[in-house]
JSON list of C-alpha atoms in Angstrom, two decimals:
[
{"chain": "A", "resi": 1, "resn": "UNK", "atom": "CA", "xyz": [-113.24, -111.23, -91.77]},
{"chain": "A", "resi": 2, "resn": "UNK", "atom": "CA", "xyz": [-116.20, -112.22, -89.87]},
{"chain": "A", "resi": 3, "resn": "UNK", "atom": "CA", "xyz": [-114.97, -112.00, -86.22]},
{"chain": "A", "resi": 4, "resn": "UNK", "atom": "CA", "xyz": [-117.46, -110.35, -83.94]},
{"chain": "A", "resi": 5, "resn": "UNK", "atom": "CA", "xyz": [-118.05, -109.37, -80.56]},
{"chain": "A", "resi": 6, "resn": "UNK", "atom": "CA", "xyz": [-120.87, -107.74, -78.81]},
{"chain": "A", "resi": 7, "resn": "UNK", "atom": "CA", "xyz": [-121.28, -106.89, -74.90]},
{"chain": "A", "resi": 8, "resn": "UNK", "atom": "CA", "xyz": [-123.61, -104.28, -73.02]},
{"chain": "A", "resi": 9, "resn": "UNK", "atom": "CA", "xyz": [-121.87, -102.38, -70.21]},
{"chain": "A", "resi": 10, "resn": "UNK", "atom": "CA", "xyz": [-125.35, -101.77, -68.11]},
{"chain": "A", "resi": 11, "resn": "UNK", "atom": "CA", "xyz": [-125.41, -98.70, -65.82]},
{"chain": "A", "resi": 12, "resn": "UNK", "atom": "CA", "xyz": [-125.01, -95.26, -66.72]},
{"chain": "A", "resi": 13, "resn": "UNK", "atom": "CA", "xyz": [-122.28, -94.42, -69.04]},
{"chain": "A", "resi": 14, "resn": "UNK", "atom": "CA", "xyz": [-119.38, -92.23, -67.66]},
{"chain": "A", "resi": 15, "resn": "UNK", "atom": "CA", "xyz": [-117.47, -89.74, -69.70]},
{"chain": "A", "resi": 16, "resn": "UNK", "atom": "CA", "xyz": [-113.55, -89.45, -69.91]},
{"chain": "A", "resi": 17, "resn": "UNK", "atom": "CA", "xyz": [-111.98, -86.71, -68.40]},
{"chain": "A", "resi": 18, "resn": "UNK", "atom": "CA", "xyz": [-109.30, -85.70, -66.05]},
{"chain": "A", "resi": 19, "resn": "UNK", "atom": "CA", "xyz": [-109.39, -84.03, -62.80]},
{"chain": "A", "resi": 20, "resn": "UNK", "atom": "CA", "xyz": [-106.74, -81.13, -62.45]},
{"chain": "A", "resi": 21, "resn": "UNK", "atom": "CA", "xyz": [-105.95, -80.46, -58.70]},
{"chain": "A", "resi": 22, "resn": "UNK", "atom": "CA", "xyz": [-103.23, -78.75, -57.36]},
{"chain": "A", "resi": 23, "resn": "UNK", "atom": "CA", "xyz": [-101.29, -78.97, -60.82]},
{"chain": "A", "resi": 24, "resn": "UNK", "atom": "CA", "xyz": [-101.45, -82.40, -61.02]},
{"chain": "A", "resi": 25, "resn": "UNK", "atom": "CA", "xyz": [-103.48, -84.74, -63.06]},
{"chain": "A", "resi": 26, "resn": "UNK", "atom": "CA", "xyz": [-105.75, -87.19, -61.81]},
{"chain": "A", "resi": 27, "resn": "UNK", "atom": "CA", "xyz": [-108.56, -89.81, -62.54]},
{"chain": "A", "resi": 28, "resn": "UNK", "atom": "CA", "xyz": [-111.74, -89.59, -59.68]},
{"chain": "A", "resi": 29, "resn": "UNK", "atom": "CA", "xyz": [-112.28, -92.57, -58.08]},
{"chain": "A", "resi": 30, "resn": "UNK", "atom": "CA", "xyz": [-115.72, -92.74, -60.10]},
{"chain": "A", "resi": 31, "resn": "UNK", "atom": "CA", "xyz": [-113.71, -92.99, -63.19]},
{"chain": "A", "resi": 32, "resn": "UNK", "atom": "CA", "xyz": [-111.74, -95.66, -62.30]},
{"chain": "A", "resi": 33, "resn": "UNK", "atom": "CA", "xyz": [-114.70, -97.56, -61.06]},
{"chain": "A", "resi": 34, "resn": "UNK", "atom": "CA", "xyz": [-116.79, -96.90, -64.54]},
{"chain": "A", "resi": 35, "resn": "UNK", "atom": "CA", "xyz": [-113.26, -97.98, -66.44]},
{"chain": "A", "resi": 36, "resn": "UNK", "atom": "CA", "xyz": [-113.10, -101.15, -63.99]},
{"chain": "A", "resi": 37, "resn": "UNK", "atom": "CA", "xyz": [-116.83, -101.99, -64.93]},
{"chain": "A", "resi": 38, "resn": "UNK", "atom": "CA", "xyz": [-116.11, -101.63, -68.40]},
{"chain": "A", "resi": 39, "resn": "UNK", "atom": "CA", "xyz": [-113.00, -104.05, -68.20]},
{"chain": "A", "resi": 40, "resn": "UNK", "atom": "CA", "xyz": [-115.37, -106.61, -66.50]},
{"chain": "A", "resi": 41, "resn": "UNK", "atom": "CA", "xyz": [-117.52, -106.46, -69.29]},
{"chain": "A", "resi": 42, "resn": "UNK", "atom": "CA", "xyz": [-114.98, -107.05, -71.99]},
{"chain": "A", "resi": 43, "resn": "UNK", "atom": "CA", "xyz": [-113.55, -109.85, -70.01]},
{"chain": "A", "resi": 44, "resn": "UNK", "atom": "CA", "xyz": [-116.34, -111.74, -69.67]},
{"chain": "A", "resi": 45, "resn": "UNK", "atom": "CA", "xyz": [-117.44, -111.18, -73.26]},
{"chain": "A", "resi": 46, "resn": "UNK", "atom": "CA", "xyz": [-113.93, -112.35, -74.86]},
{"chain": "A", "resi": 47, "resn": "UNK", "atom": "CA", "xyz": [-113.79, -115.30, -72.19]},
{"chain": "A", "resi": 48, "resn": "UNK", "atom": "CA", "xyz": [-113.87, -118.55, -73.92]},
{"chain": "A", "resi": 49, "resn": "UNK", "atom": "CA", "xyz": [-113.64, -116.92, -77.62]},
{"chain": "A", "resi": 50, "resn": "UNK", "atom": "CA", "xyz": [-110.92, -116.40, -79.90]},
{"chain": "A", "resi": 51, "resn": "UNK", "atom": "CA", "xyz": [-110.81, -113.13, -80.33]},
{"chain": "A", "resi": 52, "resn": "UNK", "atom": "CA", "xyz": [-107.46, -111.48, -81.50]},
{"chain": "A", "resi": 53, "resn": "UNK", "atom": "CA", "xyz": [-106.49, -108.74, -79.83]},
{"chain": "A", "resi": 54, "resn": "UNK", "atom": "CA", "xyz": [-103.83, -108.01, -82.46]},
{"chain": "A", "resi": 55, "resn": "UNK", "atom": "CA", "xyz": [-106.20, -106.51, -85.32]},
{"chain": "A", "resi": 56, "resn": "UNK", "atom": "CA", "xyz": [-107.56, -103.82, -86.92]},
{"chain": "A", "resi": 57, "resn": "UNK", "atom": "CA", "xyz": [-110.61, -102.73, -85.83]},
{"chain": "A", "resi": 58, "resn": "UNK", "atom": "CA", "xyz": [-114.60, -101.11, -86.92]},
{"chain": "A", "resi": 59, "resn": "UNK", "atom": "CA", "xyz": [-116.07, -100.62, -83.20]},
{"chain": "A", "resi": 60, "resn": "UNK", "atom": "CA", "xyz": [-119.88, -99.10, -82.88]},
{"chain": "A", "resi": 61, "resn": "UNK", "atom": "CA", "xyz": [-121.22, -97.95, -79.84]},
{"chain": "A", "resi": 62, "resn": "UNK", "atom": "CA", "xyz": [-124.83, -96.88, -78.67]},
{"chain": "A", "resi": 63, "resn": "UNK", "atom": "CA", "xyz": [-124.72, -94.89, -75.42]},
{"chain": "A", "resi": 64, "resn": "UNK", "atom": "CA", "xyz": [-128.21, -94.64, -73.49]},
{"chain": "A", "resi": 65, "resn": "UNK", "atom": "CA", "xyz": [-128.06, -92.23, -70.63]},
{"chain": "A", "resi": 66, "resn": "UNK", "atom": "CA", "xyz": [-130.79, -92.23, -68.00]},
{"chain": "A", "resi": 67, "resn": "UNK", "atom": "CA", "xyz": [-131.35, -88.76, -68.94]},
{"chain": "A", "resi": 68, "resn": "UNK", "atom": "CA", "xyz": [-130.90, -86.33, -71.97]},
{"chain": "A", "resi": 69, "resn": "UNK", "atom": "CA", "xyz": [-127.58, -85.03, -70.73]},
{"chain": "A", "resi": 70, "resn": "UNK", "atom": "CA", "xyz": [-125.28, -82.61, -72.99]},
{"chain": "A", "resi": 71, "resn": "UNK", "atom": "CA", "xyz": [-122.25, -84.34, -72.22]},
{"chain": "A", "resi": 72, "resn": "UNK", "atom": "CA", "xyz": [-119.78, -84.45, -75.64]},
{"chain": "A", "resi": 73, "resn": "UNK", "atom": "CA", "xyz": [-120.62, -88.08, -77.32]},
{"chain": "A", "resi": 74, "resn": "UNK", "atom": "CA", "xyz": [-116.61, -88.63, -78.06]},
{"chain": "A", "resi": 75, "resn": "UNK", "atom": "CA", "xyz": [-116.15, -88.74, -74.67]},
{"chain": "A", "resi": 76, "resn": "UNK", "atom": "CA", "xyz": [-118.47, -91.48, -73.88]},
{"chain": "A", "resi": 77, "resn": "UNK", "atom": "CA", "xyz": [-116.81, -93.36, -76.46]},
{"chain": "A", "resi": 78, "resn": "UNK", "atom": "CA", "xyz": [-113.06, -92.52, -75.39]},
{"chain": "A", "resi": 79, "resn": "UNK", "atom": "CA", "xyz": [-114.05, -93.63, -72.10]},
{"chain": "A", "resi": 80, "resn": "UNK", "atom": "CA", "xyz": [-115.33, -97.13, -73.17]},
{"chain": "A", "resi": 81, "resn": "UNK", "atom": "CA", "xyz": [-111.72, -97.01, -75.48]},
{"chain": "A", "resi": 82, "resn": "UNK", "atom": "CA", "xyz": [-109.60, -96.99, -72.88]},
{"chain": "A", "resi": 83, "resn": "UNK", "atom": "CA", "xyz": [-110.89, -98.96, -70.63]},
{"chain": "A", "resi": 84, "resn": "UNK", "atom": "CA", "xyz": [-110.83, -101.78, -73.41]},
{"chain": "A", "resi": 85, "resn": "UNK", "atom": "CA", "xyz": [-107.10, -101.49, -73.89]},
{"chain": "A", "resi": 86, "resn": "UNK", "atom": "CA", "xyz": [-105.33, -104.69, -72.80]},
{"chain": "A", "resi": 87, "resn": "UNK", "atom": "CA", "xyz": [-108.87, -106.56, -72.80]},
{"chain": "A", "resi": 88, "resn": "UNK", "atom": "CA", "xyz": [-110.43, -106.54, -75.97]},
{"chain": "A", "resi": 89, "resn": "UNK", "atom": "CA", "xyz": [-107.27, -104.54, -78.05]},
{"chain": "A", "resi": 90, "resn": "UNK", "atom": "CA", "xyz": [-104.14, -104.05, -76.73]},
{"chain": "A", "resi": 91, "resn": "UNK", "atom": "CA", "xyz": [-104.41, -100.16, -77.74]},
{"chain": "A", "resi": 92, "resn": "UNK", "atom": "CA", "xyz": [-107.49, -98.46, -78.84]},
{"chain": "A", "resi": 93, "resn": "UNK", "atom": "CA", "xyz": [-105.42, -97.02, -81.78]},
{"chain": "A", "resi": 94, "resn": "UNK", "atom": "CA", "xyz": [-106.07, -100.30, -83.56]},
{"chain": "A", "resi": 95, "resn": "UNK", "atom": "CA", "xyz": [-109.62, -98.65, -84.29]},
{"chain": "A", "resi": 96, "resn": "UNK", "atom": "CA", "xyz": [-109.78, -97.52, -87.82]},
{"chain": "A", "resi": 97, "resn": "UNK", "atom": "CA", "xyz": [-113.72, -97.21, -88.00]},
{"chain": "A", "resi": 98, "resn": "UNK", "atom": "CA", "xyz": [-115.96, -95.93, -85.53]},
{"chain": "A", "resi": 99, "resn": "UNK", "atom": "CA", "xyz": [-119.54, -94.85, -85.07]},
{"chain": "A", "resi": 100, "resn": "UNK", "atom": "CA", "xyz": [-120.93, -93.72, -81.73]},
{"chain": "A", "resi": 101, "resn": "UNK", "atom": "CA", "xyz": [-124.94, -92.84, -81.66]},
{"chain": "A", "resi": 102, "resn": "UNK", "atom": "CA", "xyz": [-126.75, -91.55, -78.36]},
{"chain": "A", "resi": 103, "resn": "UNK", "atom": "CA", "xyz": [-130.19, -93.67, -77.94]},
{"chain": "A", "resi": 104, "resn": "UNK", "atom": "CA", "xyz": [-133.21, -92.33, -76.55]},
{"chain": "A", "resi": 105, "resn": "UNK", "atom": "CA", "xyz": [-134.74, -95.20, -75.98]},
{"chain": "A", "resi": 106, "resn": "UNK", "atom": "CA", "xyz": [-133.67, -98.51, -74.36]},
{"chain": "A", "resi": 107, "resn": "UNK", "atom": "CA", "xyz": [-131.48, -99.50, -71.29]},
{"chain": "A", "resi": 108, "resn": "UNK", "atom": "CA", "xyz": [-129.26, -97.04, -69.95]},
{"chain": "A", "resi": 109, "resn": "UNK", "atom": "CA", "xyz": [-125.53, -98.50, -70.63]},
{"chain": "A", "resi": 110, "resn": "UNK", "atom": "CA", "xyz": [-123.07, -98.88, -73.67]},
{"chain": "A", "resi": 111, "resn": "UNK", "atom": "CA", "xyz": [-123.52, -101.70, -76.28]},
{"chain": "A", "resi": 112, "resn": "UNK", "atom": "CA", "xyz": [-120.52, -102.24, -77.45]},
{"chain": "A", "resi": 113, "resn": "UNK", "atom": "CA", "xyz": [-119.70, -104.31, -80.94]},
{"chain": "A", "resi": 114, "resn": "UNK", "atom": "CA", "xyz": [-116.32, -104.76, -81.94]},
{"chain": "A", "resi": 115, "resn": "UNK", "atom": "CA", "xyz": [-115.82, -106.17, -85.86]},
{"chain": "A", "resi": 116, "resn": "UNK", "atom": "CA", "xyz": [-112.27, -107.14, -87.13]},
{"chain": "A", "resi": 117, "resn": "UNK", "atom": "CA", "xyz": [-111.59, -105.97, -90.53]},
{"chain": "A", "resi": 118, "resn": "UNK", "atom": "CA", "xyz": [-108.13, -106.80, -91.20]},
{"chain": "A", "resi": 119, "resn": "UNK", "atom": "CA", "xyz": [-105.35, -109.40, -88.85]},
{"chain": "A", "resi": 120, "resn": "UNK", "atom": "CA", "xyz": [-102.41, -106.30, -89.07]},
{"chain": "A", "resi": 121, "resn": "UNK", "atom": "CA", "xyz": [-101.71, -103.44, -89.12]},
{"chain": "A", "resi": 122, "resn": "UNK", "atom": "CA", "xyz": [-101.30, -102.34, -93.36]},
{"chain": "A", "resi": 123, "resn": "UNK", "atom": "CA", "xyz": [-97.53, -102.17, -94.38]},
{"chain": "A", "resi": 124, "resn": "UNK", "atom": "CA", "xyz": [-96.43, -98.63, -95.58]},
{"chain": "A", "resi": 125, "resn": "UNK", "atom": "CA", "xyz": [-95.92, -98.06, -99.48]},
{"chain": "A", "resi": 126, "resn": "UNK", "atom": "CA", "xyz": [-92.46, -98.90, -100.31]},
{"chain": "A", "resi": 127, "resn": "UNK", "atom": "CA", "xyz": [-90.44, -95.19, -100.29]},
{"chain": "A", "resi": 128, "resn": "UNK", "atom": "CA", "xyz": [-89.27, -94.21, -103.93]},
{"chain": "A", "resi": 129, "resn": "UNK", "atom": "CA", "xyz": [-85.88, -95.11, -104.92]},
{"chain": "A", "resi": 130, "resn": "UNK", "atom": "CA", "xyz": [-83.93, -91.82, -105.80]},
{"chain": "A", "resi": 131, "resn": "UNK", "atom": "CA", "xyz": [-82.11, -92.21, -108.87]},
{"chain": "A", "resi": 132, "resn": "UNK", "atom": "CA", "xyz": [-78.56, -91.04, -109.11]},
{"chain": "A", "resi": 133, "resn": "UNK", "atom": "CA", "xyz": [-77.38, -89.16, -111.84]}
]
């Protein structure tokens, strides 16, 4: 497979989390707003292409923060996951490879490039037949 696709998401790169408040979950409004960026930025890189949303997936990601924050690297990258479902996958569990790197150097934001490596999901080994005896 040879399918590609490669977008930055420019701007500072916003972890996933969620808010607890009150006993109830919620997502702060500048979550939603870094998840709605990141949409934007898938749309407009799959608009036009043929990219199949129905594959199996290798996804890298290089996250450049304005400054040497602390902040867990998975959580960049579930962020950016997320956000992507519907757009570029229809679930981020398609992912079967993935490599997140922090950059020191470079524009702050998220290049994203997604890689198909297989058109389905594998089908399971067949189950062993029991013999009756």
């Amino acid at each position: 497979m040879s399918e590609r696709l490669s977008f930055h998401i420019p701007g500072p790169p916003v972890t996933w989390k969620r808010s607890n408040g009150s006993g109830r979950r919620f997502t702060e409004a500048k979550d939603r707003a870094y998840r709605k960026h990141v949409q934007a930025c898938g749309r407009a890189a799959v608009l036009g292409t043929k990219f199949p949303m129905d594959a199996r997936y290798s996804v890298h990601m290089a996250v450049k923060q304005a400054t040497r924050g602390d902040a867990d690297l998975s959580n960049y990258a579930k962020s950016v996951e997320d956000a992507l479902n519907g757009v570029v996958w229809n679930d981020d569990s398609q992912i079967d490879r993935l490599l997140v790197e922090r950059l020191w150097e470079g524009e702050t934001g998220t290049r994203v490039t997604v890689a198909v490596i297989a058109m389905s999901k594998p089908e399971p080994a067949p189950k062993a037949k029991r013999s009756k005896s």
